[in-house]
mmCIF file with all atom_site columns, C-alpha atoms in Angstrom:
data_model
loop_
_atom_site.group_PDB
_atom_site.id
_atom_site.type_symbol
_atom_site.label_atom_id
_atom_site.label_alt_id
_atom_site.label_comp_id
_atom_site.label_asym_id
_atom_site.label_entity_id
_atom_site.label_seq_id
_atom_site.pdbx_PDB_ins_code
_atom_site.Cartn_x
_atom_site.Cartn_y
_atom_site.Cartn_z
_atom_site.occupancy
_atom_site.B_iso_or_equiv
_atom_site.pdbx_formal_charge
_atom_site.auth_seq_id
_atom_site.auth_comp_id
_atom_site.auth_asym_id
_atom_site.auth_atom_id
_atom_site.pdbx_PDB_model_num
ATOM 1   C CA . UNK T 1 1   ? 16.688  20.940 3.923   1.00 96.00 ? 1   UNK T CA 1
ATOM 2   C CA . UNK T 1 2   ? 12.956  19.904 3.418   1.00 97.00 ? 2   UNK T CA 1
ATOM 3   C CA . UNK T 1 3   ? 10.868  19.891 6.589   1.00 98.00 ? 3   UNK T CA 1
ATOM 4   C CA . UNK T 1 4   ? 7.156   18.926 7.015   1.00 98.00 ? 4   UNK T CA 1
ATOM 5   C CA . UNK T 1 5   ? 5.672   19.440 10.304  1.00 98.00 ? 5   UNK T CA 1
ATOM 6   C CA . UNK T 1 6   ? 2.188   18.425 11.217  1.00 98.00 ? 6   UNK T CA 1
ATOM 7   C CA . UNK T 1 7   ? -0.029  19.632 14.285  1.00 98.00 ? 7   UNK T CA 1
ATOM 8   C CA . UNK T 1 8   ? -3.487  20.100 15.314  1.00 98.00 ? 8   UNK T CA 1
ATOM 9   C CA . UNK T 1 9   ? -4.126  16.404 16.414  1.00 98.00 ? 9   UNK T CA 1
ATOM 10  C CA . UNK T 1 10  ? -5.934  15.513 19.572  1.00 98.00 ? 10  UNK T CA 1
ATOM 11  C CA . UNK T 1 11  ? -8.457  13.699 21.316  1.00 98.00 ? 11  UNK T CA 1
ATOM 12  C CA . UNK T 1 12  ? -12.159 14.227 20.020  1.00 98.00 ? 12  UNK T CA 1
ATOM 13  C CA . UNK T 1 13  ? -15.605 12.708 20.600  1.00 98.00 ? 13  UNK T CA 1
ATOM 14  C CA . UNK T 1 14  ? -17.692 11.077 17.380  1.00 98.00 ? 14  UNK T CA 1
ATOM 15  C CA . UNK T 1 15  ? -18.962 13.669 15.533  1.00 98.00 ? 15  UNK T CA 1
ATOM 16  C CA . UNK T 1 16  ? -16.466 16.066 16.450  1.00 98.00 ? 16  UNK T CA 1
ATOM 17  C CA . UNK T 1 17  ? -14.206 18.133 14.501  1.00 98.00 ? 17  UNK T CA 1
ATOM 18  C CA . UNK T 1 18  ? -10.367 18.624 14.058  1.00 98.00 ? 18  UNK T CA 1
ATOM 19  C CA . UNK T 1 19  ? -8.417  20.724 11.643  1.00 98.00 ? 19  UNK T CA 1
ATOM 20  C CA . UNK T 1 20  ? -4.688  19.447 11.076  1.00 98.00 ? 20  UNK T CA 1
ATOM 21  C CA . UNK T 1 21  ? -1.902  21.806 9.449   1.00 98.00 ? 21  UNK T CA 1
ATOM 22  C CA . UNK T 1 22  ? 1.457   20.619 7.893   1.00 98.00 ? 22  UNK T CA 1
ATOM 23  C CA . UNK T 1 23  ? 3.705   23.557 7.809   1.00 98.00 ? 23  UNK T CA 1
ATOM 24  C CA . UNK T 1 24  ? 6.706   23.082 5.220   1.00 98.00 ? 24  UNK T CA 1
ATOM 25  C CA . UNK T 1 25  ? 9.964   24.736 4.492   1.00 98.00 ? 25  UNK T CA 1
ATOM 26  C CA . UNK T 1 26  ? 13.123  24.169 2.340   1.00 98.00 ? 26  UNK T CA 1
ATOM 27  C CA . UNK T 1 27  ? 11.183  23.847 -1.008  1.00 98.00 ? 27  UNK T CA 1
ATOM 28  C CA . UNK T 1 28  ? 8.793   25.702 -3.209  1.00 97.00 ? 28  UNK T CA 1
ATOM 29  C CA . UNK T 1 29  ? 5.507   24.485 -1.801  1.00 97.00 ? 29  UNK T CA 1
ATOM 30  C CA . UNK T 1 30  ? 3.363   25.535 -4.451  1.00 96.00 ? 30  UNK T CA 1
ATOM 31  C CA . UNK T 1 31  ? 4.982   23.536 -7.162  1.00 96.00 ? 31  UNK T CA 1
ATOM 32  C CA . UNK T 1 32  ? 4.272   20.086 -5.378  1.00 97.00 ? 32  UNK T CA 1
ATOM 33  C CA . UNK T 1 33  ? 1.265   17.741 -5.108  1.00 97.00 ? 33  UNK T CA 1
ATOM 34  C CA . UNK T 1 34  ? 0.597   17.134 -1.446  1.00 98.00 ? 34  UNK T CA 1
ATOM 35  C CA . UNK T 1 35  ? -1.198  14.264 0.212   1.00 98.00 ? 35  UNK T CA 1
ATOM 36  C CA . UNK T 1 36  ? -2.407  13.321 3.841   1.00 98.00 ? 36  UNK T CA 1
ATOM 37  C CA . UNK T 1 37  ? -1.994  9.719  4.684   1.00 98.00 ? 37  UNK T CA 1
ATOM 38  C CA . UNK T 1 38  ? -2.877  7.987  7.939   1.00 98.00 ? 38  UNK T CA 1
ATOM 39  C CA . UNK T 1 39  ? -2.067  4.832  9.989   1.00 97.00 ? 39  UNK T CA 1
ATOM 40  C CA . UNK T 1 40  ? -3.819  3.163  12.442  1.00 95.00 ? 40  UNK T CA 1
ATOM 41  C CA . UNK T 1 41  ? -2.216  1.158  15.106  1.00 90.00 ? 41  UNK T CA 1
ATOM 42  C CA . UNK T 1 42  ? -1.388  -2.596 13.776  1.00 92.00 ? 42  UNK T CA 1
ATOM 43  C CA . UNK T 1 43  ? -2.152  -1.367 10.030  1.00 94.00 ? 43  UNK T CA 1
ATOM 44  C CA . UNK T 1 44  ? -0.450  -0.195 6.859   1.00 92.00 ? 44  UNK T CA 1
ATOM 45  C CA . UNK T 1 45  ? -0.735  3.381  5.729   1.00 92.00 ? 45  UNK T CA 1
ATOM 46  C CA . UNK T 1 46  ? -3.765  4.559  4.150   1.00 96.00 ? 46  UNK T CA 1
ATOM 47  C CA . UNK T 1 47  ? -3.871  7.264  1.761   1.00 97.00 ? 47  UNK T CA 1
ATOM 48  C CA . UNK T 1 48  ? -6.521  9.836  2.695   1.00 98.00 ? 48  UNK T CA 1
ATOM 49  C CA . UNK T 1 49  ? -6.403  12.813 0.515   1.00 98.00 ? 49  UNK T CA 1
ATOM 50  C CA . UNK T 1 50  ? -4.605  14.918 -1.981  1.00 98.00 ? 50  UNK T CA 1
ATOM 51  C CA . UNK T 1 51  ? -4.411  18.211 -3.670  1.00 97.00 ? 51  UNK T CA 1
ATOM 52  C CA . UNK T 1 52  ? -2.438  19.310 -6.887  1.00 96.00 ? 52  UNK T CA 1
ATOM 53  C CA . UNK T 1 53  ? -0.188  21.798 -7.109  1.00 94.00 ? 53  UNK T CA 1
ATOM 54  C CA . UNK T 1 54  ? -0.936  25.636 -7.067  1.00 87.00 ? 54  UNK T CA 1
ATOM 55  C CA . UNK T 1 55  ? -4.359  25.000 -5.174  1.00 83.00 ? 55  UNK T CA 1
ATOM 56  C CA . UNK T 1 56  ? -5.526  22.319 -8.025  1.00 88.00 ? 56  UNK T CA 1
ATOM 57  C CA . UNK T 1 57  ? -7.952  19.566 -7.969  1.00 96.00 ? 57  UNK T CA 1
ATOM 58  C CA . UNK T 1 58  ? -8.455  17.698 -4.841  1.00 97.00 ? 58  UNK T CA 1
ATOM 59  C CA . UNK T 1 59  ? -9.064  13.921 -4.367  1.00 97.00 ? 59  UNK T CA 1
ATOM 60  C CA . UNK T 1 60  ? -10.156 11.993 -1.302  1.00 98.00 ? 60  UNK T CA 1
ATOM 61  C CA . UNK T 1 61  ? -10.624 8.481  -0.456  1.00 98.00 ? 61  UNK T CA 1
ATOM 62  C CA . UNK T 1 62  ? -13.928 6.918  -0.306  1.00 98.00 ? 62  UNK T CA 1
ATOM 63  C CA . UNK T 1 63  ? -13.955 6.436  3.667   1.00 97.00 ? 63  UNK T CA 1
ATOM 64  C CA . UNK T 1 64  ? -13.442 10.298 4.012   1.00 98.00 ? 64  UNK T CA 1
ATOM 65  C CA . UNK T 1 65  ? -15.066 12.040 1.083   1.00 98.00 ? 65  UNK T CA 1
ATOM 66  C CA . UNK T 1 66  ? -17.673 14.395 2.375   1.00 98.00 ? 66  UNK T CA 1
ATOM 67  C CA . UNK T 1 67  ? -16.472 14.751 5.673   1.00 98.00 ? 67  UNK T CA 1
ATOM 68  C CA . UNK T 1 68  ? -12.628 15.667 5.377   1.00 98.00 ? 68  UNK T CA 1
ATOM 69  C CA . UNK T 1 69  ? -11.370 18.696 3.134   1.00 98.00 ? 69  UNK T CA 1
ATOM 70  C CA . UNK T 1 70  ? -8.000  19.290 1.970   1.00 98.00 ? 70  UNK T CA 1
ATOM 71  C CA . UNK T 1 71  ? -6.854  22.712 1.398   1.00 98.00 ? 71  UNK T CA 1
ATOM 72  C CA . UNK T 1 72  ? -3.609  24.504 1.091   1.00 97.00 ? 72  UNK T CA 1
ATOM 73  C CA . UNK T 1 73  ? -2.132  28.053 1.523   1.00 97.00 ? 73  UNK T CA 1
ATOM 74  C CA . UNK T 1 74  ? 0.788   28.411 -0.914  1.00 96.00 ? 74  UNK T CA 1
ATOM 75  C CA . UNK T 1 75  ? 1.604   31.963 0.603   1.00 96.00 ? 75  UNK T CA 1
ATOM 76  C CA . UNK T 1 76  ? 2.009   30.250 4.106   1.00 97.00 ? 76  UNK T CA 1
ATOM 77  C CA . UNK T 1 77  ? 3.772   27.026 2.656   1.00 98.00 ? 77  UNK T CA 1
ATOM 78  C CA . UNK T 1 78  ? 0.881   25.039 4.599   1.00 98.00 ? 78  UNK T CA 1
ATOM 79  C CA . UNK T 1 79  ? -1.386  22.148 3.998   1.00 98.00 ? 79  UNK T CA 1
ATOM 80  C CA . UNK T 1 80  ? -4.551  21.804 5.913   1.00 98.00 ? 80  UNK T CA 1
ATOM 81  C CA . UNK T 1 81  ? -7.108  18.935 6.690   1.00 98.00 ? 81  UNK T CA 1
ATOM 82  C CA . UNK T 1 82  ? -10.283 20.029 8.056   1.00 98.00 ? 82  UNK T CA 1
ATOM 83  C CA . UNK T 1 83  ? -12.082 16.728 9.408   1.00 98.00 ? 83  UNK T CA 1
ATOM 84  C CA . UNK T 1 84  ? -15.825 16.887 10.271  1.00 98.00 ? 84  UNK T CA 1
ATOM 85  C CA . UNK T 1 85  ? -18.212 14.506 11.694  1.00 98.00 ? 85  UNK T CA 1
ATOM 86  C CA . UNK T 1 86  ? -15.209 12.048 13.031  1.00 98.00 ? 86  UNK T CA 1
ATOM 87  C CA . UNK T 1 87  ? -15.646 8.580  13.705  1.00 98.00 ? 87  UNK T CA 1
ATOM 88  C CA . UNK T 1 88  ? -13.919 5.965  15.901  1.00 97.00 ? 88  UNK T CA 1
ATOM 89  C CA . UNK T 1 89  ? -12.558 4.466  12.712  1.00 96.00 ? 89  UNK T CA 1
ATOM 90  C CA . UNK T 1 90  ? -10.563 7.696  11.778  1.00 98.00 ? 90  UNK T CA 1
ATOM 91  C CA . UNK T 1 91  ? -8.282  6.955  14.820  1.00 98.00 ? 91  UNK T CA 1
ATOM 92  C CA . UNK T 1 92  ? -4.692  7.009  13.640  1.00 98.00 ? 92  UNK T CA 1
ATOM 93  C CA . UNK T 1 93  ? -1.775  9.038  13.266  1.00 98.00 ? 93  UNK T CA 1
ATOM 94  C CA . UNK T 1 94  ? -1.883  11.356 10.424  1.00 98.00 ? 94  UNK T CA 1
ATOM 95  C CA . UNK T 1 95  ? 1.063   12.401 8.027   1.00 98.00 ? 95  UNK T CA 1
ATOM 96  C CA . UNK T 1 96  ? 1.411   14.852 5.167   1.00 98.00 ? 96  UNK T CA 1
ATOM 97  C CA . UNK T 1 97  ? 3.751   14.071 2.554   1.00 98.00 ? 97  UNK T CA 1
ATOM 98  C CA . UNK T 1 98  ? 5.334   15.671 -0.472  1.00 98.00 ? 98  UNK T CA 1
ATOM 99  C CA . UNK T 1 99  ? 4.803   14.064 -3.897  1.00 96.00 ? 99  UNK T CA 1
ATOM 100 C CA . UNK T 1 100 ? 8.248   14.342 -5.334  1.00 92.00 ? 100 UNK T CA 1
ATOM 101 C CA . UNK T 1 101 ? 9.190   11.074 -5.900  1.00 91.00 ? 101 UNK T CA 1
ATOM 102 C CA . UNK T 1 102 ? 8.489   8.480  -8.603  1.00 91.00 ? 102 UNK T CA 1
ATOM 103 C CA . UNK T 1 103 ? 5.622   9.583  -10.460 1.00 90.00 ? 103 UNK T CA 1
ATOM 104 C CA . UNK T 1 104 ? 2.554   7.443  -10.129 1.00 88.00 ? 104 UNK T CA 1
ATOM 105 C CA . UNK T 1 105 ? -0.969  7.338  -8.193  1.00 94.00 ? 105 UNK T CA 1
ATOM 106 C CA . UNK T 1 106 ? -1.617  9.159  -5.205  1.00 94.00 ? 106 UNK T CA 1
ATOM 107 C CA . UNK T 1 107 ? -1.847  6.020  -3.170  1.00 93.00 ? 107 UNK T CA 1
ATOM 108 C CA . UNK T 1 108 ? 1.332   4.658  -3.990  1.00 92.00 ? 108 UNK T CA 1
ATOM 109 C CA . UNK T 1 109 ? 4.092   5.221  -1.269  1.00 90.00 ? 109 UNK T CA 1
ATOM 110 C CA . UNK T 1 110 ? 6.720   5.669  -3.954  1.00 92.00 ? 110 UNK T CA 1
ATOM 111 C CA . UNK T 1 111 ? 5.182   8.803  -5.178  1.00 95.00 ? 111 UNK T CA 1
ATOM 112 C CA . UNK T 1 112 ? 6.356   10.883 -2.107  1.00 96.00 ? 112 UNK T CA 1
ATOM 113 C CA . UNK T 1 113 ? 9.768   11.542 -1.001  1.00 96.00 ? 113 UNK T CA 1
ATOM 114 C CA . UNK T 1 114 ? 9.246   13.387 2.149   1.00 97.00 ? 114 UNK T CA 1
ATOM 115 C CA . UNK T 1 115 ? 6.936   12.846 4.941   1.00 97.00 ? 115 UNK T CA 1
ATOM 116 C CA . UNK T 1 116 ? 6.309   14.505 8.299   1.00 98.00 ? 116 UNK T CA 1
ATOM 117 C CA . UNK T 1 117 ? 6.376   13.032 11.719  1.00 97.00 ? 117 UNK T CA 1
ATOM 118 C CA . UNK T 1 118 ? 2.695   12.810 11.953  1.00 98.00 ? 118 UNK T CA 1
ATOM 119 C CA . UNK T 1 119 ? 0.077   14.132 14.474  1.00 98.00 ? 119 UNK T CA 1
ATOM 120 C CA . UNK T 1 120 ? -2.196  11.726 16.594  1.00 98.00 ? 120 UNK T CA 1
ATOM 121 C CA . UNK T 1 121 ? -5.975  11.835 16.048  1.00 98.00 ? 121 UNK T CA 1
ATOM 122 C CA . UNK T 1 122 ? -8.070  9.799  18.672  1.00 98.00 ? 122 UNK T CA 1
ATOM 123 C CA . UNK T 1 123 ? -11.744 9.663  18.165  1.00 98.00 ? 123 UNK T CA 1
ATOM 124 C CA . UNK T 1 124 ? -13.468 8.176  21.272  1.00 96.00 ? 124 UNK T CA 1
ATOM 125 C CA . UNK T 1 125 ? -16.533 8.744  23.478  1.00 94.00 ? 125 UNK T CA 1
#
């Protein structure tokens, strides 16, 4: 059975940093592209970042480019998101997702077949 479990969220001041983790199980992690999404209250899901299988190329939304870094450790079946210079507008619940759905762009929800339960990030002074 496939599982994705996020952790690492919390409350941080503007300008601070957090590192999110997504521990996976039940599938061969290295063979899948993976993404991070986020959803703020009252808004739809927003794609944040993606990394290709086997530690391949990385992609970022313009809103986080230069501040966030996606990474993966295929030996640990774990996906990461290092978030620096956090802003209040980064406040959201962050989810990892496996790109095992209908092949398409990283921003399309249908590209993903499994999601974690999310971890809350709050950026506030």
